[in-house]
Short mmCIF file of C-alpha atoms in Angstrom, two decimals:
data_model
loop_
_atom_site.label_atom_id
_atom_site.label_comp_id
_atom_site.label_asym_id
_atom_site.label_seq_id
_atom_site.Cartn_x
_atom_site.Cartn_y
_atom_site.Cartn_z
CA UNK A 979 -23.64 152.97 18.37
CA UNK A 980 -24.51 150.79 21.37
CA UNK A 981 -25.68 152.57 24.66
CA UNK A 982 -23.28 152.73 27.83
CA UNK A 983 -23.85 153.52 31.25
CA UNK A 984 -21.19 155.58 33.46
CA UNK A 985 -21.48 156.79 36.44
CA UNK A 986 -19.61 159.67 38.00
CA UNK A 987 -19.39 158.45 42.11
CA UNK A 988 -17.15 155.08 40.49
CA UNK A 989 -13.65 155.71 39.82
CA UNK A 990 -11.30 153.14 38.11
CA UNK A 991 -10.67 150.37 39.84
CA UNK A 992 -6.24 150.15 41.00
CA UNK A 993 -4.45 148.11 38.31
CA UNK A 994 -0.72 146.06 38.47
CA UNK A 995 1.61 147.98 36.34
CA UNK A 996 4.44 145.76 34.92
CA UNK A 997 7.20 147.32 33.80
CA UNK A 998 9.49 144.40 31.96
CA UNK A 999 12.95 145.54 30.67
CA UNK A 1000 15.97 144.28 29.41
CA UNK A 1001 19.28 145.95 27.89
CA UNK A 1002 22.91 144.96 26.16
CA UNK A 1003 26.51 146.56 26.03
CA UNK A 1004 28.68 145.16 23.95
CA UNK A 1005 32.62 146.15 23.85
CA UNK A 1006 33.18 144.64 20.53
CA UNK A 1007 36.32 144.88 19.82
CA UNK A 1008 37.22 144.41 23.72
CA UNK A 1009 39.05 147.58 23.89
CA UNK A 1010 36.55 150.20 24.66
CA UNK A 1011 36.71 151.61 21.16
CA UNK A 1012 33.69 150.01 19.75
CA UNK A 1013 30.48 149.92 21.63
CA UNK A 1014 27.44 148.65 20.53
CA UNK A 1015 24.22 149.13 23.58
CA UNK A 1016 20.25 148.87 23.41
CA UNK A 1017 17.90 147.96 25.07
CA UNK A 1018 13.60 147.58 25.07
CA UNK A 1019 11.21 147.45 27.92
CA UNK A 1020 7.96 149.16 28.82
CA UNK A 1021 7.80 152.48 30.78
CA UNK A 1022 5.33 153.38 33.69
CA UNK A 1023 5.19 157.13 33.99
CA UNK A 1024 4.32 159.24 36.93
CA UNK A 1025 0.28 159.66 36.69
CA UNK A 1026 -1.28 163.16 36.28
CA UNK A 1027 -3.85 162.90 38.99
CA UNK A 1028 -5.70 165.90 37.25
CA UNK A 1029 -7.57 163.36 34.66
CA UNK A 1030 -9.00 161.95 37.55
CA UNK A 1031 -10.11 164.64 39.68
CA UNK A 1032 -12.05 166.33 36.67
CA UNK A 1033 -14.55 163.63 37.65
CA UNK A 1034 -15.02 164.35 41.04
CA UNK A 1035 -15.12 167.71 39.80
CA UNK A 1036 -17.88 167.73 36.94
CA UNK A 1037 -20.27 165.29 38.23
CA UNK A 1038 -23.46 167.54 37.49
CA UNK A 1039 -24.02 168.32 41.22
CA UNK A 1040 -21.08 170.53 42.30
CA UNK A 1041 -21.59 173.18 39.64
CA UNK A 1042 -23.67 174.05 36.53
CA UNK A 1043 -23.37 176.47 33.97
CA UNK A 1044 -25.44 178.51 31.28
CA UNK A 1045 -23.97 178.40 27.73
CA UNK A 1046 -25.12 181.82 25.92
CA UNK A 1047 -24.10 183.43 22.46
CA UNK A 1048 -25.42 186.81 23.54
CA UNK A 1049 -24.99 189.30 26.22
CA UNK A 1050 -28.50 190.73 26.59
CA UNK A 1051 -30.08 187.63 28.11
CA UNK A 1052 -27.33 188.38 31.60
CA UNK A 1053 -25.97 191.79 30.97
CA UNK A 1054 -22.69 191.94 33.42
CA UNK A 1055 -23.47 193.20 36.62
CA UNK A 1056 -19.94 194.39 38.95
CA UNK A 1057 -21.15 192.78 41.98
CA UNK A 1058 -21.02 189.06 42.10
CA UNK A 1059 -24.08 188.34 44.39
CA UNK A 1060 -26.23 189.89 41.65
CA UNK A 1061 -26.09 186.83 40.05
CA UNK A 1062 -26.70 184.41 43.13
CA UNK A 1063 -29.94 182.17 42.98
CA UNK A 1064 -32.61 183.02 45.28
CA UNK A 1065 -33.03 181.07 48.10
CA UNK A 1066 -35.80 179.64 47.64
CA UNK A 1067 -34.27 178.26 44.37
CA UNK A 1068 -31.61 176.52 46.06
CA UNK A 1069 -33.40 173.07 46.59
CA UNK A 1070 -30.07 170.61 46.13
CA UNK A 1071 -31.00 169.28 42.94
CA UNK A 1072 -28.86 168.99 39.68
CA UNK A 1073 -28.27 172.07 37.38
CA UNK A 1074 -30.40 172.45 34.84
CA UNK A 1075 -27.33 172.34 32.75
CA UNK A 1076 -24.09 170.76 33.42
CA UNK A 1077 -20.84 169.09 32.60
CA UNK A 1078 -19.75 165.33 32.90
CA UNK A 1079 -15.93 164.21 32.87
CA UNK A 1080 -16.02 160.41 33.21
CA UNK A 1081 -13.57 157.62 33.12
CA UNK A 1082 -13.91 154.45 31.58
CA UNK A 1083 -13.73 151.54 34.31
CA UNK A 1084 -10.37 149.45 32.98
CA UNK A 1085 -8.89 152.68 32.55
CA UNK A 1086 -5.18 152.29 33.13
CA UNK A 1087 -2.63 155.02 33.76
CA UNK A 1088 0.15 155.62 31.08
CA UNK A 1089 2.28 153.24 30.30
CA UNK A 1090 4.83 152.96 26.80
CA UNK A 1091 6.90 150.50 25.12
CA UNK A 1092 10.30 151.86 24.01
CA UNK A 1093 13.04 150.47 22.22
CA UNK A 1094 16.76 151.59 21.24
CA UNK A 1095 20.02 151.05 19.95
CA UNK A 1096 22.92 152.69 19.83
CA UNK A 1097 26.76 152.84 18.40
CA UNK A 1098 30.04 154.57 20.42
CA UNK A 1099 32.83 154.48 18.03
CA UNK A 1100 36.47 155.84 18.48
CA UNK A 1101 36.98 158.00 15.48
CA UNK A 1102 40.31 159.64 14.06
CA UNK A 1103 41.62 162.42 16.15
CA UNK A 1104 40.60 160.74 19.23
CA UNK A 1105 37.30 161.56 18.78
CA UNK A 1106 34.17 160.05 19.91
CA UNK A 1107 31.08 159.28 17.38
CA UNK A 1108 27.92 157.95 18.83
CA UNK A 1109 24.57 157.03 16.24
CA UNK A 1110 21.31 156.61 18.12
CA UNK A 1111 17.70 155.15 17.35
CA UNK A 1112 15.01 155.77 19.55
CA UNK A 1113 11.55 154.37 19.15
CA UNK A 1114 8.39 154.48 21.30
CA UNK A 1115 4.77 153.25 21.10
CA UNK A 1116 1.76 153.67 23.62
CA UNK A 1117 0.75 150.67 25.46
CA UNK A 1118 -1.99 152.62 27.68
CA UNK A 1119 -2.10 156.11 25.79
CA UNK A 1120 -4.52 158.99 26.48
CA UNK A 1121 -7.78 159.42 24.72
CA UNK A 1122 -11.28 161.61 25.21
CA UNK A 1123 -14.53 161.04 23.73
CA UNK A 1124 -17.94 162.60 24.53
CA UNK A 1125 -20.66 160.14 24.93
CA UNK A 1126 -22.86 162.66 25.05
CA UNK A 1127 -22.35 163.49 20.93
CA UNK A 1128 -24.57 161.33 19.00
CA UNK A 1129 -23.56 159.34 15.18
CA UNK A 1130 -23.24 162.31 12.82
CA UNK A 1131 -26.20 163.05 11.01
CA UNK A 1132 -24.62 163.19 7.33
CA UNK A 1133 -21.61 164.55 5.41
CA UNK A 1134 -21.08 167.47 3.78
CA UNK A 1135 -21.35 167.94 0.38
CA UNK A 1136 -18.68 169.33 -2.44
CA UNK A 1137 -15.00 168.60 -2.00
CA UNK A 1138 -14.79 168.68 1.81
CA UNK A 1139 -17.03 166.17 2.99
CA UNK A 1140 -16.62 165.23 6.41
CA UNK A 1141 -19.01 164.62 8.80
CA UNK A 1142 -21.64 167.16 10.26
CA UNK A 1143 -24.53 167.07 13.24
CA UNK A 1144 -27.84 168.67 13.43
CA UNK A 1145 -28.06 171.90 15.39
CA UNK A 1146 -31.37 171.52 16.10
CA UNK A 1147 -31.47 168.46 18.40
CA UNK A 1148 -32.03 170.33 21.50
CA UNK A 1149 -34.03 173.69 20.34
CA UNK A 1150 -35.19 174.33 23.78
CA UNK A 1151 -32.07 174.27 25.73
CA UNK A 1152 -31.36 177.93 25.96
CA UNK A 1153 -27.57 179.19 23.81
CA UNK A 1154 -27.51 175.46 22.91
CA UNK A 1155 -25.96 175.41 19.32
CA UNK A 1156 -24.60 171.69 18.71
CA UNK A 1157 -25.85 168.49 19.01
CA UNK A 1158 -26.33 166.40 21.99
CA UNK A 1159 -28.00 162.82 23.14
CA UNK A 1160 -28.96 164.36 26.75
CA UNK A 1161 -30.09 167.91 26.58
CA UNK A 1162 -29.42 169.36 30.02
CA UNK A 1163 -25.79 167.64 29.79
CA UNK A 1164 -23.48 170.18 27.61
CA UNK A 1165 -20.97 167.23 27.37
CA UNK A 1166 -19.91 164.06 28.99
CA UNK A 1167 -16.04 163.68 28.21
CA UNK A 1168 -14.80 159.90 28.62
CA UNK A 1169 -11.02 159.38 29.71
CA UNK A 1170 -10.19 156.18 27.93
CA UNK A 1171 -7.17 154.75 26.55
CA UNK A 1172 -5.30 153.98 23.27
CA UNK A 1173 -2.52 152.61 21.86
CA UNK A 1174 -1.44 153.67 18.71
CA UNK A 1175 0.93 156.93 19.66
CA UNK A 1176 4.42 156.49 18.53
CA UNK A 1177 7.12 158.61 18.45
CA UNK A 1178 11.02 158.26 16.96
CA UNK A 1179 14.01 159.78 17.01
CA UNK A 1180 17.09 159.20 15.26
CA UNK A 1181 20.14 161.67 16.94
CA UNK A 1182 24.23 161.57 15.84
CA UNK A 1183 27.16 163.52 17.85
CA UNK A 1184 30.89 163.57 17.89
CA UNK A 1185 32.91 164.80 20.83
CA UNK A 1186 36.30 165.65 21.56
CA UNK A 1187 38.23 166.04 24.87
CA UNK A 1188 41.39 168.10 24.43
CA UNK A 1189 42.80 167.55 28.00
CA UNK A 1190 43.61 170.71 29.79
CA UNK A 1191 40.23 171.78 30.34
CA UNK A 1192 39.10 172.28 27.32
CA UNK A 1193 36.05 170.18 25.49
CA UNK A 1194 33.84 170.47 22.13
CA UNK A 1195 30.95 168.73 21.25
CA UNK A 1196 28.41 168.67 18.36
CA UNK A 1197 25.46 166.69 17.84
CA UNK A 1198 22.60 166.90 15.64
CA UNK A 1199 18.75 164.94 15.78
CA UNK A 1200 15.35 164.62 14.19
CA UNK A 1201 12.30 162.86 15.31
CA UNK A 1202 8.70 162.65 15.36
CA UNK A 1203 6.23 161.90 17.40
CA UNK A 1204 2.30 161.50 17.11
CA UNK A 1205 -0.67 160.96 18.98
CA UNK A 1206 -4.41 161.06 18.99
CA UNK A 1207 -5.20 163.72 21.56
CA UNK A 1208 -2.52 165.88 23.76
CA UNK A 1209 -4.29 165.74 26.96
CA UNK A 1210 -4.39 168.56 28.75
CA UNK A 1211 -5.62 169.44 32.39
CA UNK A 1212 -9.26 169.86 31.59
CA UNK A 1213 -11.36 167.05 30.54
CA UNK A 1214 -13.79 169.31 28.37
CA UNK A 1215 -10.60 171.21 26.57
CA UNK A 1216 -8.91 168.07 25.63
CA UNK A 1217 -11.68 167.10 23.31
CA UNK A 1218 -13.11 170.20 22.49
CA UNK A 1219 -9.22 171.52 21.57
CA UNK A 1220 -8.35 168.34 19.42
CA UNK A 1221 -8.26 169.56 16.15
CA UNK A 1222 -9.45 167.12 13.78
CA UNK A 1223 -11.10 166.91 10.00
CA UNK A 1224 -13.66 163.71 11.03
CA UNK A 1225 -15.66 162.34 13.58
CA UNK A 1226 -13.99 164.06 17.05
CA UNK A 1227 -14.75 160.72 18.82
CA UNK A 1228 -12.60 159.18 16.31
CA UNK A 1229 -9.52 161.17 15.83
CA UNK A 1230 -6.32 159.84 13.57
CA UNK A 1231 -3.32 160.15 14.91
CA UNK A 1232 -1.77 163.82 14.11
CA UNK A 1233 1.36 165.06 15.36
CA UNK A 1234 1.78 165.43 19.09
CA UNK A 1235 2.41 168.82 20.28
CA UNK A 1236 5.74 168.00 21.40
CA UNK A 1237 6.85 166.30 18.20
CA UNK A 1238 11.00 167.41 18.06
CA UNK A 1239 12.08 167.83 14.19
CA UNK A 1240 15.27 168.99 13.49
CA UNK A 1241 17.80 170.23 16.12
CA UNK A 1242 21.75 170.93 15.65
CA UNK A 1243 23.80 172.59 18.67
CA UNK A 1244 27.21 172.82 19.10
CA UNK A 1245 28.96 173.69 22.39
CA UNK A 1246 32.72 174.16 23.73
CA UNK A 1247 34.27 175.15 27.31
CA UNK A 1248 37.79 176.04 27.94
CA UNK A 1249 39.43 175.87 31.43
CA UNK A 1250 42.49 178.18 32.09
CA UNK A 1251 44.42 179.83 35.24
CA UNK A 1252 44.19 183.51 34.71
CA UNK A 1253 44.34 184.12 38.39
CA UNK A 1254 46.18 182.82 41.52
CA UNK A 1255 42.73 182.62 43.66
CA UNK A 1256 41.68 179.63 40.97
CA UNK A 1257 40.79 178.46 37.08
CA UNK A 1258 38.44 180.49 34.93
CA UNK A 1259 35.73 178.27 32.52
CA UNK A 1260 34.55 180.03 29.37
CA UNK A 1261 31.41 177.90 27.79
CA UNK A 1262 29.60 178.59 24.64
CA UNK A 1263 26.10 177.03 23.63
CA UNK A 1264 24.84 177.22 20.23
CA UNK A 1265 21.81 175.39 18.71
CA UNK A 1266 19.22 175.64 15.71
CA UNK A 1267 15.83 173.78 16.33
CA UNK A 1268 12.35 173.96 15.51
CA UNK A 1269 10.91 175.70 18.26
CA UNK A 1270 6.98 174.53 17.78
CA UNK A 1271 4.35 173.74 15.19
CA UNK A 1272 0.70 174.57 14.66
CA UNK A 1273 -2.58 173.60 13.09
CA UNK A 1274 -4.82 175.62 10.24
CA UNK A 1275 -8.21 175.43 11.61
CA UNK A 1276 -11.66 177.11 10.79
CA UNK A 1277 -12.99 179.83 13.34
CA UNK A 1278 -16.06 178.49 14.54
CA UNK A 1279 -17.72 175.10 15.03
CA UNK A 1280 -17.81 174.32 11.14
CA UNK A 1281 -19.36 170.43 11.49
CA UNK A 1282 -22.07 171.34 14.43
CA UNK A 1283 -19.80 168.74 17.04
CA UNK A 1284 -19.31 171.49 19.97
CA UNK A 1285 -16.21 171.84 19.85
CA UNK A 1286 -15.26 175.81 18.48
CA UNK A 1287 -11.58 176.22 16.52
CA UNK A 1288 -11.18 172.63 16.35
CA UNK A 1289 -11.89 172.10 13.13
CA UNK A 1290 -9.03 171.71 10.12
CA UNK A 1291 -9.25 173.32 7.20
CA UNK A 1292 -9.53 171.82 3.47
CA UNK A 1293 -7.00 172.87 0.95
CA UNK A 1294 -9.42 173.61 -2.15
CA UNK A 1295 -7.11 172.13 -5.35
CA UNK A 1296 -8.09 175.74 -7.01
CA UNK A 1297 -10.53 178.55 -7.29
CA UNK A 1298 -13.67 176.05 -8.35
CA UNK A 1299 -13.69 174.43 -4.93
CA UNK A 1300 -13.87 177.59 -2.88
CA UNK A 1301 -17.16 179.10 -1.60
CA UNK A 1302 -17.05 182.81 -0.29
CA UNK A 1303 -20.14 185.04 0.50
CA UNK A 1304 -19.84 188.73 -0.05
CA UNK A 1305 -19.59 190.43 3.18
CA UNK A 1306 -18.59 193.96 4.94
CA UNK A 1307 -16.15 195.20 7.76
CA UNK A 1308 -15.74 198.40 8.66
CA UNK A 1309 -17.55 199.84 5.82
CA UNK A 1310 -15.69 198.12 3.06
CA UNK A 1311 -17.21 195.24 1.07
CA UNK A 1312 -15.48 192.66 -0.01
CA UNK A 1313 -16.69 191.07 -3.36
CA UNK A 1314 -16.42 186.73 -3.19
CA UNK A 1315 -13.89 187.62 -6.10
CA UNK A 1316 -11.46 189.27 -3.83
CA UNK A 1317 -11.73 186.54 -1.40
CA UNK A 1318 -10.99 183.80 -3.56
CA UNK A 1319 -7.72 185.71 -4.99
CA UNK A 1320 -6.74 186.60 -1.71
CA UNK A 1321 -7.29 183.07 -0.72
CA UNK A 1322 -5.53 181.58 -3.54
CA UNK A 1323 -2.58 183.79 -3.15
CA UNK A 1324 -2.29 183.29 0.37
CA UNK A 1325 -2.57 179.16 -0.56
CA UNK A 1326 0.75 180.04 -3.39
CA UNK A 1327 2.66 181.77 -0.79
CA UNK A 1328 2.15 179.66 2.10
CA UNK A 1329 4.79 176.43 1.84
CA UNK A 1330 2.55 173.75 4.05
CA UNK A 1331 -0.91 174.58 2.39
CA UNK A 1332 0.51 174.38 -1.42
CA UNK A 1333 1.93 171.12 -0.47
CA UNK A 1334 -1.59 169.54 0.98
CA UNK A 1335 -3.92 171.15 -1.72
CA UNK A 1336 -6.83 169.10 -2.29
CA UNK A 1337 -6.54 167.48 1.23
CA UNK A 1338 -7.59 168.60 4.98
CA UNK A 1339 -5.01 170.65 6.84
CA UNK A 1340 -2.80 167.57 9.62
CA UNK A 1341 -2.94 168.13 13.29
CA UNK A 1342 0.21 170.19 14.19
CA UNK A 1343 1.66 169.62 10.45
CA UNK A 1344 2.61 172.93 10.22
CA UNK A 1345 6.44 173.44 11.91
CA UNK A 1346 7.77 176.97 12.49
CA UNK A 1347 11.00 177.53 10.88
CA UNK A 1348 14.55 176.84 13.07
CA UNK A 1349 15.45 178.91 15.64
CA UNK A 1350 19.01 180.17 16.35
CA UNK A 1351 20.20 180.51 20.16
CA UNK A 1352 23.60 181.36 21.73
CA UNK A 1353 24.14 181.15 25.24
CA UNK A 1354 27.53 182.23 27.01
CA UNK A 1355 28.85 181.39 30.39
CA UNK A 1356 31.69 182.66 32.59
CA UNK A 1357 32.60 181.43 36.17
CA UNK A 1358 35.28 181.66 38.58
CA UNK A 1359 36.68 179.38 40.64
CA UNK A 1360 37.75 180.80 44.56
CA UNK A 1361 39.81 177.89 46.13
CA UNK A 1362 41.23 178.09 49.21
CA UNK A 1363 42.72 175.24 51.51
CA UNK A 1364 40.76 174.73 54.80
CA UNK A 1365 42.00 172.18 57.46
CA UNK A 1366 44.60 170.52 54.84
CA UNK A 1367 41.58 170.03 52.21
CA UNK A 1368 40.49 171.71 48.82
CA UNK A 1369 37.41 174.09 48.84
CA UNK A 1370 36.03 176.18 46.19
CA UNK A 1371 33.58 178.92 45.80
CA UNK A 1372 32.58 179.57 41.86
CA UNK A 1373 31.00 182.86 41.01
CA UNK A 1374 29.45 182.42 37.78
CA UNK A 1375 27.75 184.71 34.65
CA UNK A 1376 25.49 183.50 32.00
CA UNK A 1377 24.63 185.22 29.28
CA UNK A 1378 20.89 183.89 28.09
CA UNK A 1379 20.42 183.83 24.18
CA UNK A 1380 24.11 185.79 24.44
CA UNK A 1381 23.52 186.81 20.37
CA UNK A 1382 20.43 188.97 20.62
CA UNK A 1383 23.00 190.93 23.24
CA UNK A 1384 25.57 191.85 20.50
CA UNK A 1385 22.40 191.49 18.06
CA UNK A 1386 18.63 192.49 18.26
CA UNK A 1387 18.09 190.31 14.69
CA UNK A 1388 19.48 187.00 16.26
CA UNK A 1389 18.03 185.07 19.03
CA UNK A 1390 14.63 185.70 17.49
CA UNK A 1391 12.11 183.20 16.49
CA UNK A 1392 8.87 183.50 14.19
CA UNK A 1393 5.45 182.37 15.56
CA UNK A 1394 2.32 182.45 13.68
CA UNK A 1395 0.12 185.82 13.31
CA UNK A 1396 -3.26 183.37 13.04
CA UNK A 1397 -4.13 179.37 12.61
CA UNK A 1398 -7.56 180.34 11.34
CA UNK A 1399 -7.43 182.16 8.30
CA UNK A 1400 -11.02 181.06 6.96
CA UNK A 1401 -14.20 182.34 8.83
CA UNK A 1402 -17.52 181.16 8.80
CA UNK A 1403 -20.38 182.46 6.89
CA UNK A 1404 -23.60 182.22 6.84
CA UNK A 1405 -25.68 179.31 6.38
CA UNK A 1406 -27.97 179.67 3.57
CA UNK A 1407 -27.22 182.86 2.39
#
């Protein structure tokens, strides 16, 4: 609520990084068959120079833009000079529209605490076990707002009632449909920092050496991780493509992008001499993981912010909180009594959005199912002696997701059809 100044000619000032860290191994029993190691410390990573360049980039001199909803107002024209400015247009000053990507002064480039411990244990059968916890939390996390997006100017009202901004606050900026303090600025996207991204991971294996060449190994893990905002290269499409169910310049923390689940894999090798020239390896790779997640949004800027398919859905408890409007496609009506049915049973058969009814959809909440992957490797050791030393030469084959081979039903994952199954309609009809 209080006013700021930026300015896009300062960028943020250098900063000492500190990177304290300290770490244990313990051979408990003083034998090398019980192990107990950990350690904690905070983690500098390499900087992505990007999220600083999109300010020398969008400074509202280099470049400008026209945001339009129609086509008629600059039909497309095949030759790219058609569109060029006279000359006598050309005078140096700023755009009459334009985008800002700023950086708050004390910003500081990523940096996370991260803790773990671990367990080795000797097992029957000369077997290996190991247990691991992993845990991490932001000390200098990522994190966009646009100071250019003023307080909302209410809620809506009914069972979804987050906030919403006036679409009228800038009626003579041409195509503009959202809200903005500054007019002739389509957005001003802040890089700033936060702290409150975690992530955890909790993984178990057990391995066996057989001598001889031959080894198997099997480990299994789950973890999760969240964050407020998965930056991305782009200033403008990190905050515009943050799905949230609130104020955009106040996101909660929803899972990050990269957030792990479940994952299981097995894999073996075997080492033998079938020929004289030298050993042949065999190597099999199997795992089952969730290979992604996704978000159920609205198509369409539902709250007025700017930002278009960022917006989560609410899961109506039942038929009385949904509001449809009668519409046609392709010459076939469809009644608001169809729509609600089709939305309900879609709701029924849809495992995520049964569980959350009466709630807003979560920020990558909704996990694909497990994937199944083979992969198979031969290779072929050539040795040969060369001035009374050992060299080899190994010719080797893989076989990529090796199942779909003997298989066109395995090796496949699903992926969602659609993330926006709700549409718009329109207002006041």
């Amino acid at each position: 609520g209080n006013t700021v100044q930026y300015t896009t000619e300062k960028l943020p000032d250098a900063s000492l990084m500190i990177s304290p860290r300290m770490g244990f191994n313990w051979d408990i029993n003083n034998d090398k068959t019980f192990q107990l190691r950990g350690g904690t410390g905070v983690f500098t990573g390499r900087p992505a120079y990007v999220w600083i360049s999109n300010q020398i980039g969008n400074n509202g001199v280099l470049t400008g833009f026209e945001r339009l909803d129609n086509t008629t107002a600059r039909p497309f024209h095949p030759d790219q000079a058609h569109y060029d400015p006279p000359a006598s247009a050309i005078t140096g000053a700023p755009a009459a529209s334009y985008a800002l990507a700023l950086t708050e002064d004390d910003f500081r480039f990523p940096q996370l605490w991260r803790s773990n411990v671990a367990v080795d244990k000797r097992v029957p059968w000369n077997m290996t076990g190991t247990a691991e916890f992993l845990y991490s939390r932001d000390v200098n996390g990522m994190y966009y707002i646009n100071a250019n997006l003023p307080a909302p100017d209410g809620n809506f009202t009914g069972a979804d009632t987050r906030p919403r901004w006036n679409v009228d606050k800038c009626p003579t900026v041409s195509g503009n449909q959202f809200d903005r303090i500054n007019c002739n600025v389509s957005n001003a996207i802040v890089l700033q920092n936060s702290d409150g991204g975690n992530a955890w991971n909790f993984s178990a294996s057990l391995e066996k050496p057989f001598g001889l060449g031959t080894f198997v190994k099997a480990a299994y893990s789950y973890g999760v991780s969240k964050s407020y905002v998965d930056p991305g290269s782009i200033a403008s499409g990190s905050w515009t493509g943050n799905q949230h169910s609130g104020d955009p310049n106040n996101p909660v923390l929803g899972y990050a992008a990269t957030s792990p689940r479940h994952r299981l894999f097995g894999a073996a090798a075997k080492r033998i001499n079938l020929f004289a020239i030298g050993p042949t390896t065999a190597s099999l790779f199997w795992e089952t993981r969730t290979i992604g997640s996704g978000s159920y949004i609205v198509s369409g800027d539902l709250n007025g912010d700017g930002g278009t398919g960022n917006d989560l859905i609410y899961i109506p408890r039942d038929a009385s909180e949904m509001n449809f409007q009668q519409y046609t496609s392709s010459g076939r009506t469809f009644t608001v009594a169809e729509q609600v049915a089709a939305w309900e049973a879609y709701i029924q058969q849809d495992e995520y959005l049964s569980s959350r009814r009466g709630q807003y959809a979560e920020r990558g909440g909704v996990f694909l199912p497990m994937f199944n992957r083979a992969d198979f490797s031969i290779s072929q050791d050539i040795e040969r002696a060369i001035g009374g030393r050992r060299n080899a030469l190994q010719l080797r084959l893989d076989f990529l997701n090796f199942g779909n081979l003997l298989n066109h039903r395995w090796g496949v994952s699903q992926r969602m059809v659609s993330t926006s199954p709700l549409v718009l309609g329109t207002p006041g009809a």
